[in-house]
Amino acid sequence: MWLKPEEVLLKNALKLWLMERSNEYFVLQRRRGYGEEGGGGLTGLLVGTLDSVLDSTAKVAPFRILHQTPDSQVYLSIACGANREEITKHWEWLEQNIMKTLSVFDSNEDITNFVQGKIRGLIAEEGKDSFAKEDDPEKFREALLKFEKSFGLPEQEKLVTYYSCSYWKGRVPCQGWLYLSTNFLSFYSFLLGSEIKLIISWDAISKLEKTSTVILTESIHVCSQGEHHYFSMFLHINETYLLMEQLANYAIKRLFDKETFDNDPVLDDPLQITKRGLEYRAHSEQFKAFFRLPKEETLKEVHECFLWVPFSHFSTHGKMCISENYICFASQDGNLCSVIIPLREVLAIDKTDDSNRSVIISIKGKTAFRFNEVKDFEQLVAKLRLKCRAASTQYDVSTEVAISSDSTGPPDNFGEQPLACQKECSKTVNTEALMTVFHPQNLENLDSKMLKEKMKEQSWNILFSECGRGVSMFRTKKTRDLVVRGIPETLRGELWMLFSGAVNDMATNPGYYAEVVEKSLGTCNLATEEIERDLRRSLPEHPAFQSDTGISALRRVLTAYAYRNPKIGYCQAMNILTSVLLLYAKEEEAFWLLVAVCERMLPDYFNRRIIGALVDQAVFEELIRDHLPQLTEHMTDMTFFSSVSLSWFLTLFISVLPIESAVNVVDCFFYDGIKAILQLGLAILDYNLDKLLTCKDDAEAVTALNRFFDNVINKDSPLPSNVQQGSNINDEKSSHTKVDITDLIRESNEKYGSIRYEDIHSMRCRNRLYVIQTLEETTKQNVLRVVSQDVKMNLQELDELYVIFKKELFISCYWYLSCPGLKHHDPSLSYLEQYQIDCQQFRVLYHLLSPWAHSANRDSLALWTFRLLDENSDCLINFKEFSSAIDVMYNGSFTEKLKLLFKLHIPPVSKHADGKETESGKNTPEKGKGKIDIQAYLSQWQDELLKKEENIKDLPRMNQSQFIQFSKTLYNLFHEDPEEESLYQAIAIVTNLLLRMEEVGRKLHSPTSSAKGFSRTAGDSGPIEGNAESNVEKDPSSPREEHQWSFAFEQILASLLNEPALVRFFERPLDLKAKLENVKSFQLRSRTKL
């Protein structure tokens, strides 16, 4: 590798370097201790230790080239190499291209300048496609060289960053370097002759956390496949941990969680991942989550400034965050004040000429925001004006949908739709919330509850007059306090839209819902069938869903969403949530609220494996351990909380609380996100702590919690008594204490409001690794349980084989954007079909595992074996098919092994002799495409259960050319065997015996037929290549089809059984366990250059 020319003092360097070559202008040196017998003794050990600690690869590469200036002790290092071959190439290039040119210069100074310029040019040329796009390219290039030299991973493995740290091996810290690349966490250390080299793939990590102990003040704990690793003494441990967390989650998403990864095009190319890019992405995700912006937005700029708060008459310090379509502000603590300004709302952007460096943004509704002390405010104003012009052209035609509750006509934005579509939509889509239709407020008869409701409305109106109303209102601590008290019925739909960010989605997609409804109506698939089944189960006690109006609206919203997002489609619990949304929001608004919940606020909750809900349950368990330790000590199994709380998270407590209380929880959820649900869950457990501590089993604890939920009331709810679910039990269970939902929510905020969004995000990332690895372990155990019934391998061997099988699939996907195995990975399929390998991946595994892999025609054997296993001809095989072949090779009897070899040399089993496909290949349900045919799977499963063991008499006969190839395969298998000679002789005897038998049989059946071409065979005992092949290929009479001979499997089996050497060869016990251990250690190393 060429290096940026740097001065080296040769006088001191001679103690560490030995000269190998030299000429008038250049010197090639070798590092002491490298390439010397015995490692160079004590000097070699000390040099190696020094190399491991020093922060410069130029000093530790074993070879280097210096440019020497005559009559000077100062030399310039210009190249280094990890091995002699690499450095020799550089040396030869210098001799051929530079040496001849240097003779034309008159002065040594000109020579040095020319060499420096030439080397810098070479580096610049190399750097055009280099991965080293970092802050310090030269330092990164050195680290990249050391990374490649130490681990030898393929060039496509992208080094993201590196850190100096200590790795704890037992109680001893080993100082070295931690390298973070796209697929691996790697560590290298060399101290006093002891080399430590550690490579952990991100997809194997089940736990990643920051820990602190008495010995280790602060360290990073990594758990991989049951092994625990600790890294400490980082200069910036938080930065390191966050990058490790991002890389681990990226790998997990890419390899295990394809549903999520397909929706995330930002990181689809591993070669484009950089440290800076990951940091930028993390900030952008945090920005979108905090301000509830559409997922298409990305953070572009951040400016520290002060925002003038007119109703408080002071300026609050914070950050202005700018994306493509939004200007947002959050105060320093995040809760004091925040503002979201869509560019579509902006009328003008001005700057002041005073010393305050102010930017004034005027929006519709006669409101202006003043940002003071903005750095580079003039440039910022120019940029924002350009953005506003672009936004105004985009929104000229479409107008934002009005979301005020008193609007009764159809939305204005439907003007973009064709007239026929507008008329159709006005007939089908509800333009009012169901609550206003079924429970209109009676303003003449105001009872105490209605008076309190009106007081709430008045409080919000006062807030609107101070802070503004709509998407650009100031959100302050007072806003939160009012949300905790419960949002008034008439404002609920409007504020849910506002706080969830759904108002922005609807405003930027005018007419979208009407279009999707029209396209989705009448569709029939698995999702629509499940929707129809659950429609009548959604708040069945509410009058709105006892009528066709509510049911039809619910059907349209759920079907439209399933059409919009087929990867989620429909998931149970979506019907309960959507029914509540329809009560308080118009139909189109309910659709966009559902989009906000499913795609932003509760990510991955409603996919096939509900991973998001499982992750938040794990977060909830972690919070219980932190905040309610006495409950943790009492409960022997923490999974109780997971089973109990799943419905809490999936339905936002709607399924367990009375509807009049549950809507207050939904209020807080739309304002605070999942934090509100976690806080409320902790408050509920805390409230029932004494009862739970006295419970003897899980059933008793569940009963106690259910009784508590039955007694949660909303004393201020204005809903009629026939709607309130809690009102019917108030008198019956008067002995039990009633709990007001407002008090419960307030208590949850007071006790657990200190939980930060950042902590929840970190816990989500950490627990996501654990949850997905747990699901993968469940998949493995189910696969092993099914496969173990059909093979002779024990469970431990089968487990190790599964790990190797899956690892090969992942390794082949590490450095390629599109991998057939991952394309077909679908968690909704049966356990056996979730991971499948293609022919190339099978070939690699065959070479690593098969006892017949030493054969000269091993590639052909691998291909034939793959075709034999691929019964449905989809070019993919699952683990059951793969393990069946390996099991026969290692544990099969003589007959089973011979039958496998025999079948490899006859036409594929998926074709009959007449070329027609077998029924098994034709009727196999198509994997991963469209609707899953359950009946076809059940039918196939039943056929497999009833399938009898294959009778050897059913095997087709082997013809002439196939038999020759079969014999060649046997010869190749016997190569380098201890009994090679006797095996060759035995197979020659068997071949001749079979040919004689066939000749005699032919003569008996057709005495007039000529035996010419086989007469020579009878007396020939040479190898098959010397007789049968020459007979077939050279004798002109043999190609005639009516004279071709063939053998049945029984004939070949009986003949081979007569030869003890052949029987011993195939019945020789093979050590599968040792082979698997060897392959596990060699599987990744086979891809490296070491």
Coordinates of N, CA, C and O in Angstrom, one line a residue, residues 199-328:
I199 N -13.4 -12.6 16.1 CA -14.4 -12.2 15.1 C -15.8 -12.6 15.5 O -16.0 -13.8 15.6
I200 N -16.7 -11.7 15.7 CA -18.1 -12.0 16.0 C -19.0 -11.4 15.0 O -18.9 -10.2 14.7
S201 N -19.8 -12.2 14.3 CA -20.8 -11.6 13.4 C -21.9 -10.9 14.1 O -22.4 -11.4 15.1
W202 N -22.4 -9.8 13.6 CA -23.4 -9.1 14.2 C -24.7 -9.9 14.4 O -25.4 -9.7 15.4
D203 N -25.0 -10.7 13.4 CA -26.2 -11.5 13.5 C -26.2 -12.6 14.5 O -27.2 -13.2 14.8
A204 N -25.0 -12.8 15.1 CA -24.9 -13.9 16.2 C -25.1 -13.2 17.6 O -25.1 -14.0 18.6
I205 N -25.1 -11.9 17.7 CA -25.2 -11.2 19.0 C -26.6 -11.2 19.5 O -27.6 -10.8 18.8
S206 N -26.8 -11.7 20.7 CA -28.1 -11.8 21.4 C -28.2 -10.7 22.4 O -29.3 -10.4 22.9
K207 N -27.1 -10.2 22.9 CA -27.2 -9.1 24.0 C -26.0 -8.2 23.7 O -24.9 -8.5 23.5
L208 N -26.4 -6.9 23.8 CA -25.4 -5.8 23.7 C -25.8 -4.7 24.6 O -26.8 -4.1 24.5
E209 N -24.9 -4.5 25.6 CA -25.3 -3.5 26.7 C -24.1 -2.9 27.3 O -23.0 -3.4 27.3
K210 N -24.3 -1.7 27.9 CA -23.3 -1.1 28.7 C -23.4 -1.5 30.1 O -24.5 -1.5 30.7
T211 N -22.3 -2.0 30.7 CA -22.4 -2.4 32.1 C -21.3 -1.7 33.0 O -20.4 -1.1 32.4
S212 N -21.5 -1.9 34.3 CA -20.5 -1.3 35.2 C -20.4 -2.2 36.4 O -21.4 -2.6 37.0
T213 N -19.2 -2.6 36.7 CA -18.9 -3.5 37.9 C -17.8 -2.8 38.7 O -17.3 -1.8 38.4
V214 N -17.5 -3.5 39.8 CA -16.4 -3.0 40.7 C -15.1 -3.0 39.9 O -14.3 -2.0 40.1
I215 N -14.8 -4.0 39.2 CA -13.5 -4.0 38.4 C -13.6 -3.1 37.2 O -12.7 -2.3 37.0
L216 N -14.7 -3.3 36.4 CA -14.8 -2.5 35.2 C -15.7 -1.3 35.5 O -16.9 -1.5 35.7
T217 N -15.2 -0.1 35.5 CA -16.0 1.0 35.8 C -17.1 1.2 34.8 O -18.3 1.5 35.1
E218 N -16.8 1.1 33.5 CA -17.7 1.2 32.4 C -17.2 0.3 31.3 O -16.1 0.5 30.8
S219 N -18.1 -0.6 30.8 CA -17.6 -1.5 29.7 C -18.8 -1.8 28.8 O -20.0 -1.6 29.2
I220 N -18.5 -2.5 27.7 CA -19.5 -2.9 26.8 C -19.5 -4.4 26.8 O -18.5 -5.1 26.6
H221 N -20.7 -5.0 27.1 CA -20.9 -6.4 27.2 C -21.5 -7.0 26.0 O -22.6 -6.5 25.5
V222 N -20.9 -7.9 25.3 CA -21.4 -8.6 24.1 C -21.6 -10.1 24.4 O -20.7 -10.7 24.8
C223 N -22.8 -10.6 24.2 CA -23.1 -12.0 24.3 C -23.4 -12.6 22.9 O -24.3 -12.1 22.2
S224 N -22.6 -13.6 22.6 CA -22.8 -14.2 21.3 C -22.7 -15.7 21.4 O -21.7 -16.2 21.9
Q225 N -23.8 -16.4 21.0 CA -23.9 -17.9 21.1 C -23.4 -18.4 22.4 O -22.7 -19.4 22.5
G226 N -23.9 -17.8 23.5 CA -23.6 -18.3 24.8 C -22.3 -17.8 25.4 O -22.0 -18.0 26.6
E227 N -21.5 -17.1 24.6 CA -20.2 -16.7 25.1 C -20.3 -15.2 25.4 O -20.9 -14.4 24.7
H228 N -19.6 -14.8 26.6 CA -19.7 -13.4 27.0 C -18.4 -12.7 26.8 O -17.3 -13.2 27.1
H229 N -18.4 -11.5 26.2 CA -17.2 -10.7 25.9 C -17.4 -9.3 26.5 O -18.4 -8.7 26.4
Y230 N -16.3 -8.8 27.1 CA -16.3 -7.5 27.7 C -15.2 -6.6 27.1 O -14.0 -7.1 27.1
F231 N -15.6 -5.4 26.7 CA -14.6 -4.4 26.2 C -14.7 -3.2 27.0 O -15.8 -2.7 27.4
S232 N -13.5 -2.6 27.4 CA -13.5 -1.4 28.3 C -12.4 -0.5 27.9 O -11.7 -0.7 26.9
M233 N -12.3 0.6 28.7 CA -11.2 1.6 28.5 C -11.3 2.3 27.2 O -10.3 2.5 26.4
F234 N -12.6 2.7 26.8 CA -12.8 3.4 25.6 C -12.6 4.9 25.9 O -12.9 5.4 27.0
L235 N -12.2 5.7 24.9 CA -12.1 7.1 25.0 C -13.5 7.7 24.9 O -13.8 8.7 25.7
H236 N -14.3 7.2 24.0 CA -15.7 7.7 23.9 C -16.6 6.5 23.9 O -17.0 6.0 22.8
I237 N -16.9 6.0 25.1 CA -17.7 4.7 25.1 C -19.1 4.9 24.6 O -19.7 4.0 24.0
N238 N -19.7 6.1 24.8 CA -21.1 6.2 24.4 C -21.2 6.2 22.9 O -22.1 5.6 22.3
E239 N -20.3 6.9 22.2 CA -20.2 6.9 20.7 C -20.0 5.5 20.2 O -20.7 5.0 19.3
T240 N -19.1 4.8 20.8 CA -18.8 3.4 20.4 C -20.0 2.5 20.5 O -20.3 1.7 19.6
Y241 N -20.6 2.6 21.7 CA -21.8 1.8 22.0 C -22.9 2.0 21.0 O -23.6 1.1 20.5
L242 N -23.2 3.3 20.7 CA -24.3 3.6 19.8 C -24.0 3.1 18.4 O -24.9 2.6 17.7
L243 N -22.8 3.2 17.9 CA -22.4 2.6 16.6 C -22.6 1.1 16.6 O -23.1 0.5 15.6
M244 N -22.1 0.5 17.6 CA -22.3 -1.0 17.7 C -23.7 -1.4 17.7 O -24.1 -2.3 17.0
E245 N -24.5 -0.6 18.4 CA -26.0 -0.9 18.5 C -26.6 -0.7 17.1 O -27.4 -1.6 16.7
Q246 N -26.2 0.3 16.4 CA -26.8 0.5 15.1 C -26.4 -0.6 14.1 O -27.2 -1.1 13.3
L247 N -25.1 -1.0 14.1 CA -24.6 -2.0 13.2 C -25.3 -3.3 13.5 O -25.6 -4.1 12.6
A248 N -25.4 -3.7 14.8 CA -26.1 -4.9 15.1 C -27.5 -5.0 14.7 O -28.0 -6.0 14.1
N249 N -28.2 -3.9 14.9 CA -29.7 -3.8 14.5 C -29.8 -3.8 13.0 O -30.8 -4.4 12.5
Y250 N -28.9 -3.2 12.3 CA -28.9 -3.2 10.8 C -28.7 -4.6 10.3 O -29.5 -5.1 9.4
A251 N -27.8 -5.4 10.9 CA -27.6 -6.8 10.5 C -28.8 -7.6 10.8 O -29.2 -8.5 10.0
I252 N -29.4 -7.4 12.0 CA -30.5 -8.2 12.4 C -31.7 -7.9 11.4 O -32.4 -8.9 11.0
K253 N -31.9 -6.7 11.1 CA -33.0 -6.3 10.2 C -32.8 -6.9 8.8 O -33.7 -7.5 8.2
R254 N -31.5 -6.9 8.3 CA -31.2 -7.3 7.0 C -31.4 -8.8 6.8 O -31.9 -9.3 5.8
L255 N -31.0 -9.6 7.9 CA -30.9 -11.0 7.7 C -32.1 -11.7 8.3 O -32.6 -12.8 7.8
F256 N -32.7 -11.2 9.4 CA -33.8 -11.9 10.1 C -35.1 -11.3 9.9 O -36.1 -12.0 9.8
D257 N -35.2 -9.9 9.7 CA -36.4 -9.2 9.8 C -36.7 -8.5 8.4 O -36.7 -7.3 8.3
K258 N -36.8 -9.3 7.4 CA -36.9 -8.8 6.0 C -38.1 -7.8 5.8 O -38.0 -6.9 5.1
E259 N -39.2 -8.0 6.6 CA -40.3 -7.1 6.4 C -39.9 -5.7 6.7 O -40.3 -4.8 6.0
T260 N -39.2 -5.5 7.8 CA -38.8 -4.2 8.2 C -37.7 -3.6 7.3 O -37.8 -2.5 6.9
F261 N -36.8 -4.5 6.9 CA -35.7 -4.0 6.1 C -36.2 -3.6 4.7 O -35.6 -2.6 4.1
D262 N -37.2 -4.3 4.1 CA -37.7 -3.9 2.8 C -38.3 -2.5 2.9 O -38.3 -1.8 1.8
N263 N -38.7 -2.1 4.0 CA -39.3 -0.7 4.1 C -38.3 0.3 4.5 O -38.6 1.5 4.8
D264 N -37.0 -0.1 4.4 CA -35.9 0.8 4.9 C -34.8 0.9 3.8 O -33.8 0.2 3.9
P265 N -35.1 1.6 2.7 CA -34.1 1.6 1.6 C -32.8 2.4 1.9 O -31.9 2.3 1.1
V266 N -32.7 3.1 3.0 CA -31.6 3.9 3.3 C -30.3 3.1 3.4 O -29.2 3.4 3.0
L267 N -30.4 1.9 4.1 CA -29.3 1.1 4.4 C -29.2 -0.2 3.5 O -28.8 -1.2 4.0
D268 N -29.8 -0.2 2.3 CA -29.8 -1.4 1.5 C -28.5 -1.8 0.9 O -28.4 -2.9 0.4
D269 N -27.5 -0.9 0.9 CA -26.2 -1.2 0.3 C -25.2 -1.2 1.4 O -24.8 -0.1 1.9
P270 N -24.7 -2.4 1.9 CA -23.7 -2.4 3.0 C -22.4 -1.6 2.7 O -21.8 -1.1 3.6
L271 N -22.1 -1.5 1.4 CA -20.8 -0.8 1.0 C -20.9 0.7 1.2 O -19.9 1.4 1.2
Q272 N -22.1 1.3 1.4 CA -22.3 2.7 1.6 C -22.4 3.1 3.0 O -22.5 4.3 3.3
I273 N -22.3 2.2 3.9 CA -22.4 2.5 5.4 C -21.1 3.2 5.8 O -20.0 2.6 5.7
T274 N -21.2 4.3 6.5 CA -20.0 5.0 7.1 C -20.4 5.4 8.5 O -21.6 5.5 8.9
K275 N -19.4 5.7 9.3 CA -19.6 6.2 10.6 C -20.4 7.4 10.6 O -21.4 7.6 11.4
R276 N -20.0 8.4 9.8 CA -20.8 9.6 9.7 C -22.2 9.4 9.3 O -23.1 10.0 9.8
G277 N -22.4 8.5 8.3 CA -23.8 8.2 7.8 C -24.6 7.6 8.9 O -25.8 7.9 9.0
L278 N -24.1 6.7 9.7 CA -24.8 6.1 10.8 C -25.2 7.2 11.9 O -26.3 7.1 12.4
E279 N -24.3 8.0 12.2 CA -24.6 9.1 13.2 C -25.6 10.0 12.7 O -26.6 10.4 13.4
Y280 N -25.5 10.4 11.4 CA -26.5 11.3 10.8 C -27.9 10.6 10.8 O -28.9 11.2 11.1
R281 N -27.9 9.3 10.5 CA -29.2 8.6 10.4 C -29.8 8.5 11.8 O -31.0 8.6 12.0
A282 N -29.0 8.3 12.8 CA -29.5 8.2 14.2 C -30.2 9.5 14.6 O -31.3 9.5 15.2
H283 N -29.5 10.6 14.3 CA -30.1 12.0 14.6 C -31.4 12.2 13.9 O -32.4 12.7 14.4
S284 N -31.4 11.8 12.6 CA -32.6 12.0 11.8 C -33.8 11.2 12.3 O -34.9 11.6 12.3
E285 N -33.5 9.9 12.7 CA -34.6 9.1 13.2 C -35.1 9.7 14.5 O -36.4 9.7 14.8
Q286 N -34.2 10.1 15.4 CA -34.7 10.8 16.6 C -35.5 12.0 16.4 O -36.5 12.3 17.1
F287 N -35.1 12.8 15.4 CA -35.8 14.0 15.0 C -37.2 13.7 14.5 O -38.2 14.3 15.0
K288 N -37.4 12.7 13.7 CA -38.7 12.3 13.1 C -39.6 11.8 14.2 O -40.8 12.1 14.3
A289 N -39.0 11.0 15.1 CA -39.8 10.3 16.2 C -40.3 11.4 17.2 O -41.5 11.4 17.6
F290 N -39.5 12.4 17.5 CA -39.8 13.4 18.5 C -40.9 14.3 18.0 O -41.9 14.6 18.7
F291 N -40.8 14.7 16.7 CA -41.8 15.6 16.1 C -42.9 14.9 15.4 O -43.8 15.6 14.8
R292 N -42.9 13.6 15.3 CA -44.0 12.8 14.7 C -44.1 13.2 13.2 O -45.3 13.5 12.7
L293 N -43.0 13.3 12.5 CA -43.1 13.7 11.1 C -43.2 12.5 10.2 O -42.9 11.4 10.6
P294 N -43.6 12.7 8.9 CA -43.7 11.6 8.0 C -42.3 10.9 7.8 O -41.3 11.6 7.9
K295 N -42.3 9.6 7.6 CA -41.1 8.8 7.5 C -40.2 9.2 6.4 O -39.0 8.9 6.4
E296 N -40.7 10.0 5.4 CA -39.9 10.4 4.2 C -39.0 11.5 4.6 O -38.0 11.8 3.9
E297 N -39.3 12.2 5.7 CA -38.5 13.4 6.1 C -37.1 13.0 6.6 O -36.9 11.9 7.3
T298 N -36.1 13.8 6.3 CA -34.7 13.6 6.9 C -34.2 14.9 7.4 O -34.5 16.0 6.9
L299 N -33.5 14.8 8.5 CA -32.9 16.0 9.1 C -31.8 16.6 8.3 O -30.9 15.9 7.9
K300 N -31.9 17.9 7.9 CA -31.0 18.5 7.0 C -30.0 19.5 7.8 O -28.8 19.5 7.6
E301 N -30.6 20.3 8.7 CA -29.8 21.3 9.4 C -30.2 21.4 10.8 O -31.4 21.2 11.1
V302 N -29.3 21.8 11.7 CA -29.7 22.0 13.1 C -29.0 23.4 13.5 O -27.8 23.5 13.3
H303 N -29.7 24.3 14.1 CA -29.2 25.6 14.5 C -29.6 25.9 15.9 O -30.8 25.7 16.3
E304 N -28.6 26.2 16.7 CA -28.9 26.6 18.1 C -29.4 28.1 18.1 O -28.9 28.9 17.4
C305 N -30.5 28.3 18.8 CA -31.1 29.7 18.8 C -32.1 29.9 19.9 O -32.2 29.0 20.8
F306 N -32.7 31.0 20.0 CA -33.7 31.3 21.0 C -35.0 31.6 20.3 O -35.1 32.2 19.3
L307 N -36.1 31.0 20.8 CA -37.5 31.2 20.3 C -38.2 32.1 21.2 O -38.3 31.9 22.4
W308 N -38.8 33.2 20.7 CA -39.6 34.1 21.5 C -41.0 33.5 21.7 O -41.7 33.1 20.8
V309 N -41.3 33.4 23.0 CA -42.6 32.8 23.4 C -43.5 34.0 23.8 O -43.4 34.5 25.0
P310 N -44.4 34.4 23.0 CA -45.2 35.7 23.3 C -46.0 35.6 24.5 O -46.1 36.6 25.3
F311 N -46.7 34.5 24.8 CA -47.6 34.5 25.9 C -46.8 34.4 27.2 O -47.4 34.7 28.3
S312 N -45.5 34.0 27.2 CA -44.7 33.9 28.4 C -43.8 35.1 28.5 O -43.2 35.3 29.6
H313 N -43.7 35.9 27.5 CA -42.8 37.1 27.4 C -41.4 36.8 27.7 O -40.7 37.5 28.5
F314 N -40.8 35.6 27.2 CA -39.4 35.4 27.3 C -39.0 34.5 26.1 O -39.8 33.9 25.4
S315 N -37.7 34.4 25.9 CA -37.1 33.6 24.9 C -36.5 32.3 25.5 O -35.8 32.4 26.5
T316 N -36.9 31.2 24.9 CA -36.4 29.9 25.4 C -35.3 29.4 24.4 O -35.4 29.5 23.2
H317 N -34.2 28.9 25.1 CA -33.1 28.4 24.3 C -33.4 27.0 23.8 O -33.9 26.2 24.5
G318 N -33.0 26.7 22.6 CA -33.2 25.3 22.1 C -32.6 25.2 20.7 O -31.6 25.9 20.3
K319 N -33.1 24.2 19.9 CA -32.5 24.0 18.6 C -33.6 24.0 17.5 O -34.7 23.5 17.7
M320 N -33.2 24.7 16.4 CA -34.1 24.7 15.3 C -33.7 23.6 14.3 O -32.5 23.5 13.9
C321 N -34.6 22.7 14.0 CA -34.2 21.5 13.2 C -35.0 21.7 11.9 O -36.2 21.9 11.9
I322 N -34.3 21.5 10.8 CA -34.9 21.8 9.4 C -34.8 20.5 8.6 O -33.8 19.9 8.5
S323 N -36.0 20.1 8.0 CA -36.0 18.9 7.1 C -36.5 19.4 5.7 O -36.6 20.7 5.5
E324 N -36.8 18.5 4.9 CA -37.3 19.0 3.5 C -38.5 19.8 3.5 O -38.6 20.8 2.8
N325 N -39.5 19.5 4.4 CA -40.8 20.2 4.4 C -41.2 20.8 5.7 O -42.3 21.3 5.9
Y326 N -40.3 20.8 6.7 CA -40.7 21.3 8.1 C -39.6 22.0 8.7 O -38.4 21.7 8.6
I327 N -40.0 23.0 9.5 CA -39.1 23.7 10.4 C -39.6 23.4 11.8 O -40.7 23.7 12.2
C328 N -38.8 22.8 12.7 CA -39.2 22.4 14.0 C -38.3 23.1 15.0 O -37.1 23.4 14.8

